mmCIF file of C-alpha atoms in Angstrom:
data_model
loop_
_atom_site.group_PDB
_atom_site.id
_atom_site.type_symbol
_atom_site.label_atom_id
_atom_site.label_comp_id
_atom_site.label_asym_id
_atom_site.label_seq_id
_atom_site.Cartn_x
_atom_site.Cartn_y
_atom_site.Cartn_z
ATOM 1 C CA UNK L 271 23.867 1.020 -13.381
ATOM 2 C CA UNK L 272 21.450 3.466 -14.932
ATOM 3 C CA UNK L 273 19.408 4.009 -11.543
ATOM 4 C CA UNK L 274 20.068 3.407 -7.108
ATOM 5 C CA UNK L 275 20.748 -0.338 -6.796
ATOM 6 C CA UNK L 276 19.569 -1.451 -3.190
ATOM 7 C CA UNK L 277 20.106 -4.854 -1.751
ATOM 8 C CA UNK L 278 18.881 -6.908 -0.391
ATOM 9 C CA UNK L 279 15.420 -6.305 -1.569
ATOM 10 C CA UNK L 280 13.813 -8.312 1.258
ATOM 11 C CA UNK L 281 14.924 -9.024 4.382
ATOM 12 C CA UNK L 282 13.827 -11.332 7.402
ATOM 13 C CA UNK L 283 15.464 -11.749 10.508
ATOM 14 C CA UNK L 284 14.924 -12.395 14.122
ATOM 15 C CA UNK L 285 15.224 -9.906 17.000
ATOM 16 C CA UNK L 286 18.548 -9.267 18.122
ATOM 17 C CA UNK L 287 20.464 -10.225 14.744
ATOM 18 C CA UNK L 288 22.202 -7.191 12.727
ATOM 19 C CA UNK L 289 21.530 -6.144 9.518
ATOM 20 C CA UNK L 290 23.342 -4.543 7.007
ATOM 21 C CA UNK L 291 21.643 -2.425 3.774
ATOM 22 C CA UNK L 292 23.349 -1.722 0.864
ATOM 23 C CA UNK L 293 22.734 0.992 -1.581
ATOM 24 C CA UNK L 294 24.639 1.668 -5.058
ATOM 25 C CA UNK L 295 23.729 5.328 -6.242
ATOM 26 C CA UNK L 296 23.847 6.767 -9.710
ATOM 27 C CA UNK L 297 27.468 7.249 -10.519
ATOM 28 C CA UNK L 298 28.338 11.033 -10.150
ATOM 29 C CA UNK L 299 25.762 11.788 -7.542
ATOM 30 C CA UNK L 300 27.472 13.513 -4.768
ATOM 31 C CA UNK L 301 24.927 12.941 -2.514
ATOM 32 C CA UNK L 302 22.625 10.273 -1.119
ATOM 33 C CA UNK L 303 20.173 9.830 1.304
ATOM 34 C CA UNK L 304 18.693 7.284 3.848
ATOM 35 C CA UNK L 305 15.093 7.201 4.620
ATOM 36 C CA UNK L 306 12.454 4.720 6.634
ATOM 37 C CA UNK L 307 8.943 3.875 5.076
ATOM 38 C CA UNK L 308 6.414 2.276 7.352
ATOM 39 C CA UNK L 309 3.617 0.912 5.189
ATOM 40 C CA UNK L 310 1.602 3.777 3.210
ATOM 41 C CA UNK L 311 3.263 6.659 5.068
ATOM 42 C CA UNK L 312 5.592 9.185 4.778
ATOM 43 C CA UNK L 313 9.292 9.138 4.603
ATOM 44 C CA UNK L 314 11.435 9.537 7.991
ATOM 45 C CA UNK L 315 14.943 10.789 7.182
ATOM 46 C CA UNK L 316 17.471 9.271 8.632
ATOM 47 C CA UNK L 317 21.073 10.440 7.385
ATOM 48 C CA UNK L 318 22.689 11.926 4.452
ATOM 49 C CA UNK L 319 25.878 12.227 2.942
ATOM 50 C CA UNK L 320 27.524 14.994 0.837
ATOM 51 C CA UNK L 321 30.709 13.150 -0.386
ATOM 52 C CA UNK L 322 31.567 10.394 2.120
ATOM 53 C CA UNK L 323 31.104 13.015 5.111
ATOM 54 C CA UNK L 324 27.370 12.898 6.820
ATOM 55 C CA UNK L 325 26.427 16.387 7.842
ATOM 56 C CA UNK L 326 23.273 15.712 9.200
ATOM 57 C CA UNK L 327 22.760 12.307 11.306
ATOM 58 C CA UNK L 328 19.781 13.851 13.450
ATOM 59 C CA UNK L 329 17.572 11.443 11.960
ATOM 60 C CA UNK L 330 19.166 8.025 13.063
ATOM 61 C CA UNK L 331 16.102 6.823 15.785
ATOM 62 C CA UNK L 332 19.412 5.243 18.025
ATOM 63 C CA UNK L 333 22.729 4.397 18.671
ATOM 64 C CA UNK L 334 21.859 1.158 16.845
ATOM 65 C CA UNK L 335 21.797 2.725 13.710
ATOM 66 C CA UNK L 336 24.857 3.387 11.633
ATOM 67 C CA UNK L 337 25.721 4.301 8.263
ATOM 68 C CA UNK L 338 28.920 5.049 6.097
ATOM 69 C CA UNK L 339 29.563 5.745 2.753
ATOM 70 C CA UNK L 340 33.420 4.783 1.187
ATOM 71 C CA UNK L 341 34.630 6.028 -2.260
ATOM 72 C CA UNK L 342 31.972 8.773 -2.381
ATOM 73 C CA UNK L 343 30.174 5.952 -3.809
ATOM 74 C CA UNK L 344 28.564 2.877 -2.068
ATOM 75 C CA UNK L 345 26.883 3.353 1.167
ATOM 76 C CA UNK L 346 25.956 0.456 4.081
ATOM 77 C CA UNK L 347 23.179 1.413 6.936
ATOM 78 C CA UNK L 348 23.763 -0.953 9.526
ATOM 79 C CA UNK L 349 21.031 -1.883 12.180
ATOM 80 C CA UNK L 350 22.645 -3.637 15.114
ATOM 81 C CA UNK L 351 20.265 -5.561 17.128
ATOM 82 C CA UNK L 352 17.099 -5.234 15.601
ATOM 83 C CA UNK L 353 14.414 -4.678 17.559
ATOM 84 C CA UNK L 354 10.273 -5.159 16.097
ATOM 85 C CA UNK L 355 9.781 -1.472 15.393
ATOM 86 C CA UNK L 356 12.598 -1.334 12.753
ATOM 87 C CA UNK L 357 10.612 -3.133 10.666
ATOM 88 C CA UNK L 358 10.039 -0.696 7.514
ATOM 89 C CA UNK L 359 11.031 -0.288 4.202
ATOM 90 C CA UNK L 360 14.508 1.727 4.039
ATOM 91 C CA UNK L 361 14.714 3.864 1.197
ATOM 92 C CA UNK L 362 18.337 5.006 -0.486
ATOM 93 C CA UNK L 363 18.126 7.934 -3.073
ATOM 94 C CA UNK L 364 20.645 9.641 -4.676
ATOM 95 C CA UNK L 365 21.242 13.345 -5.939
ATOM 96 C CA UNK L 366 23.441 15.156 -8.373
ATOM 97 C CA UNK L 367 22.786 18.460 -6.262
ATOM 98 C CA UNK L 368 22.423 18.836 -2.574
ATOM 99 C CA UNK L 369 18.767 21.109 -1.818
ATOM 100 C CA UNK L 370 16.789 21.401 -4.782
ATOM 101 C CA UNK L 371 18.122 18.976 -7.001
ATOM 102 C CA UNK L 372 15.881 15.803 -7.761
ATOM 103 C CA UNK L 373 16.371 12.685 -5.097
ATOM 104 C CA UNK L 374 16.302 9.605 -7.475
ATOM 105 C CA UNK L 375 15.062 6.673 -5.219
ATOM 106 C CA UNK L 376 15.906 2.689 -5.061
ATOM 107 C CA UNK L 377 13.185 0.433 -4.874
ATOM 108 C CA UNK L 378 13.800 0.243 -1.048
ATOM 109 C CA UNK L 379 14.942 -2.540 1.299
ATOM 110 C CA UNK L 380 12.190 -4.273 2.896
ATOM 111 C CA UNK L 381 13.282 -5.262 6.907
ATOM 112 C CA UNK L 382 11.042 -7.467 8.553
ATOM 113 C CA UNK L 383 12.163 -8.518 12.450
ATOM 114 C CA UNK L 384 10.368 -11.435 13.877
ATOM 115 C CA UNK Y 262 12.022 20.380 13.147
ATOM 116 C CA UNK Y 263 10.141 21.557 10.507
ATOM 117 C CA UNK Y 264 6.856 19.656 9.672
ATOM 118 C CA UNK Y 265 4.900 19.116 6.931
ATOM 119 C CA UNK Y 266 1.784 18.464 7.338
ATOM 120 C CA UNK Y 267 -0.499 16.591 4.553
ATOM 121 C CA UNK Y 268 -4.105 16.606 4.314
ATOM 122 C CA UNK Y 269 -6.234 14.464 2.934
ATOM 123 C CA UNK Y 270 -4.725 11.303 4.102
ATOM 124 C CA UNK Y 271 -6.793 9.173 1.937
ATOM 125 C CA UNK Y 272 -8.562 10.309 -1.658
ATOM 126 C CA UNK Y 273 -10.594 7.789 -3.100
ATOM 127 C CA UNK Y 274 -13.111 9.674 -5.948
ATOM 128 C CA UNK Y 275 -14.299 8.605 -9.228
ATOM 129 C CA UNK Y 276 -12.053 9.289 -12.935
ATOM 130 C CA UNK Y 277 -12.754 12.047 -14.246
ATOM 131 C CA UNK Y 278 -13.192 13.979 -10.883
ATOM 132 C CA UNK Y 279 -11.026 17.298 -10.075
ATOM 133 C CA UNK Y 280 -9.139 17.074 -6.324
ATOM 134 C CA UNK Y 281 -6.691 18.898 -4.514
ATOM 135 C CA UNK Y 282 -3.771 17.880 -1.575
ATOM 136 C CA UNK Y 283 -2.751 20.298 0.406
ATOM 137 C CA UNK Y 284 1.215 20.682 1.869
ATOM 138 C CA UNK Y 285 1.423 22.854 4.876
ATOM 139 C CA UNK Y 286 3.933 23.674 7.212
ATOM 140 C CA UNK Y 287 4.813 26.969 9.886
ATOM 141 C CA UNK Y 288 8.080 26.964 8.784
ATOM 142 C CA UNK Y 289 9.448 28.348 5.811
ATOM 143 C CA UNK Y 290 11.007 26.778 3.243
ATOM 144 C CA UNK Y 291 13.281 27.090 0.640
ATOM 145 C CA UNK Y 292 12.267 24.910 -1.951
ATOM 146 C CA UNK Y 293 9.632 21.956 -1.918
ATOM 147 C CA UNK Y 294 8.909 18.998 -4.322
ATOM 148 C CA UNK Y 295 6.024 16.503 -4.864
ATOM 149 C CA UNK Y 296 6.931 13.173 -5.532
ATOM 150 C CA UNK Y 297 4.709 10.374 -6.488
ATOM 151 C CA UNK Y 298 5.436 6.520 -5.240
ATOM 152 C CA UNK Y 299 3.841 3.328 -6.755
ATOM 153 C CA UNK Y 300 3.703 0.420 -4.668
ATOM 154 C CA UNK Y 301 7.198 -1.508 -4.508
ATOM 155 C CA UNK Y 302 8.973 1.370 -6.066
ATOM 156 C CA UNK Y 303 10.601 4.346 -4.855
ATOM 157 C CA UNK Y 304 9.428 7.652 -5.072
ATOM 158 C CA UNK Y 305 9.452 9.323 -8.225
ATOM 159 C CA UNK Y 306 9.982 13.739 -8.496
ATOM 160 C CA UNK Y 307 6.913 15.521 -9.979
ATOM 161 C CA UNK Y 308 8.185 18.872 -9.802
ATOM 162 C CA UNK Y 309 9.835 21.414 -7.864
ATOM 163 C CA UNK Y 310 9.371 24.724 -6.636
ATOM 164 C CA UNK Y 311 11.365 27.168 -5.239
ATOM 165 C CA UNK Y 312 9.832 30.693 -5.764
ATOM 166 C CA UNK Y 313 6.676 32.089 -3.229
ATOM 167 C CA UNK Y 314 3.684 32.498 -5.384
ATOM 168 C CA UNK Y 315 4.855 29.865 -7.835
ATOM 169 C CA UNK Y 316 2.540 27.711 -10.325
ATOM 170 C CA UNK Y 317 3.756 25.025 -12.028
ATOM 171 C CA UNK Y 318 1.466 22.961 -14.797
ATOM 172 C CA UNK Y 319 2.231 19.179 -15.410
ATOM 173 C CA UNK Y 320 -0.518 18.150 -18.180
ATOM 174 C CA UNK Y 321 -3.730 17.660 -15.846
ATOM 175 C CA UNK Y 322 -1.288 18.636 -12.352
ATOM 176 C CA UNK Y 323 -1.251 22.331 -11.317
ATOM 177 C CA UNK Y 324 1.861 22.619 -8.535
ATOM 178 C CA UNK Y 325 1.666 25.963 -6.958
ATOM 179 C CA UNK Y 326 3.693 27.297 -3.886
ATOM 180 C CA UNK Y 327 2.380 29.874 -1.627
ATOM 181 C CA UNK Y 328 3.681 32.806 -1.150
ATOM 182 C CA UNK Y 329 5.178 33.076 1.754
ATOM 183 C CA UNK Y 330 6.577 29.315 0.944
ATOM 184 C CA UNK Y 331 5.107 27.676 4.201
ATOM 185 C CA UNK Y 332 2.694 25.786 1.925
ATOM 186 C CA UNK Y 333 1.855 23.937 -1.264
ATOM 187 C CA UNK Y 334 -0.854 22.214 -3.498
ATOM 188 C CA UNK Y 335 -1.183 19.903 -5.618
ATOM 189 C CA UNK Y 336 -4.455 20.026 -7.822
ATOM 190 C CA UNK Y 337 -5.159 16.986 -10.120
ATOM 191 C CA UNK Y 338 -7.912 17.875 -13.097
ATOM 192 C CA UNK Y 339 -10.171 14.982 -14.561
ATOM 193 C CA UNK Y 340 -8.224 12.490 -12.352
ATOM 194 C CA UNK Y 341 -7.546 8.943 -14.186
ATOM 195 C CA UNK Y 342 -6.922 5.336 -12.929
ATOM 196 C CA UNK Y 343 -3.176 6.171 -13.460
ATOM 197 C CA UNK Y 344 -3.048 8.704 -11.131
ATOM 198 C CA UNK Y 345 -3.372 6.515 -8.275
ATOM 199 C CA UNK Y 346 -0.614 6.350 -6.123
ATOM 200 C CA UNK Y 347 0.881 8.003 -2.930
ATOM 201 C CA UNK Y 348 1.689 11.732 -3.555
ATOM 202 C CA UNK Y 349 4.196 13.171 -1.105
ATOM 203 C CA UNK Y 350 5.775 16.104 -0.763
ATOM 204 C CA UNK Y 351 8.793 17.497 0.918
ATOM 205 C CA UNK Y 352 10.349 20.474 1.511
ATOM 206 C CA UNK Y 353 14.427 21.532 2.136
ATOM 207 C CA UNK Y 354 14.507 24.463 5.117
ATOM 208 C CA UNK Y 355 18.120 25.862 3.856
ATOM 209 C CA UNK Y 356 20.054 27.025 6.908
ATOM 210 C CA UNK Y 357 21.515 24.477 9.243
ATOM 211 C CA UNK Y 358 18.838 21.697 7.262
ATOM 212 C CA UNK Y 359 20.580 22.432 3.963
ATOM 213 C CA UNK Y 360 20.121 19.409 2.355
ATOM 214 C CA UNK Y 361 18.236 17.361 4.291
ATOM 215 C CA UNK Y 362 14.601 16.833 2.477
ATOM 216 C CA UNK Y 363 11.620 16.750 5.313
ATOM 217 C CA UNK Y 364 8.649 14.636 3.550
ATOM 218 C CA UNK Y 365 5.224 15.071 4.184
ATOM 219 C CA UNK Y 366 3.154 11.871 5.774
ATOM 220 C CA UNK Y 367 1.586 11.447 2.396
ATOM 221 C CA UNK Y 368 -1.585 11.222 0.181
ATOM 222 C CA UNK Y 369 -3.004 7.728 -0.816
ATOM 223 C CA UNK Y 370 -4.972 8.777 -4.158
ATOM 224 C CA UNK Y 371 -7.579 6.015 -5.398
ATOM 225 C CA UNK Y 372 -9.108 6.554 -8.792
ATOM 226 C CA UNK Y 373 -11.906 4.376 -9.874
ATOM 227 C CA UNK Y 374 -12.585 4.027 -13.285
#
């Protein structure tokens, strides 16, 4: 596709249940990013990946939190066990160049626990 | 961890008005963009900059970096209803962060017409 494909768009589920994000990036882009989005605010990083390899997991709030990437392509954040405070919207963006280059974003994944 | 802190928060001023966000951090980085998000979309790049002392000119949006690149503005002239929006910025440390974008808690902007 021409721009980051996330799915699903919306998501509601109860405490406890796992979750699973998907996120398509622009085809070529060596890199892409995770982030979190609580309503009006800032971005929280979470992971990234250079390739399928993630250099930099500091970001992942727990043990709970997982992500891969297969193919250099597709990439899956998995939340096991979802707890209230996940709640967020869970951004994917993609990047031709790691640093400088221009993150292009998905329209997010909206998580709501109950 | 580097920080960026964000200031104002909130910006709600009438079209046609001038206003300025501030970006500041005590670390240094090496490069920092503003992005702008609508609601239900993802954020979208304004610009980036990457040398100290930097200015950067958008139509009515004047980017500049400081010069020691801990900081950053963003100044909006003769704001319109279309520039409403959350403006965030973020900046990449280099070093052992290469790559990994720290954002800014953002600016809501509200511009009444």
């Amino acid at each position: 596709g021409a721009g980051v494909s996330q799915s699903p768009s919306n998501k509601v589920t109860e405490k406890g249940k796992d979750v699973e994000l998907r996120c398509d990036p622009i085809s070529g882009h060596t890199a892409l990013y995770w982030y979190r989005q609580s309503l009006g605010q800032g971005l929280e990083f979470l992971i990234y990946f250079q390739g399928n390899s993630a250099p930099d997991k500091s970001g992942l709030p727990s043990d709970r939190f997982s992500a891969e990437r297969t193919g250099g392509s597709v990439s899956t954040l998995t939340i096991q066990r979802t707890q209230q405070e996940d709640s967020a919207v869970y951004l994917c963006a993609s990047s031709h160049l790691i640093g400088a280059g221009e993150l292009f974003f998905g329209e997010g994944s909206r998580l709501t626990v109950l | 961890t580097q920080l960026l802190e964000q200031s104002p928060q909130f910006l709600s001023i009438q079209e046609g008005e001038n206003l300025t966000v501030y970006c500041n951090s005590s670390s240094v980085f090496s490069s920092l963009q503003w992005y702008r998000q609508e609601p239900g979309e993802g954020p979208v790049l304004l610009v980036t900059v990457v040398t100290g002392g930097e200015v950067k000119k958008l139509k009515r949006l004047t980017f500049q970096f400081g010069d020691a690149r801990k900081d950053s503005s963003l100044h909006i002239t003769a704001a319109q209803p279309g520039d409403t929006g959350l403006y965030l910025c973020a900046g990449e440390a280099g070093g052992t962060s290469y790559g990994k974008l720290t954002f800014g808690q953002g600016t809501i902007l509200t511009v009444h017409p």
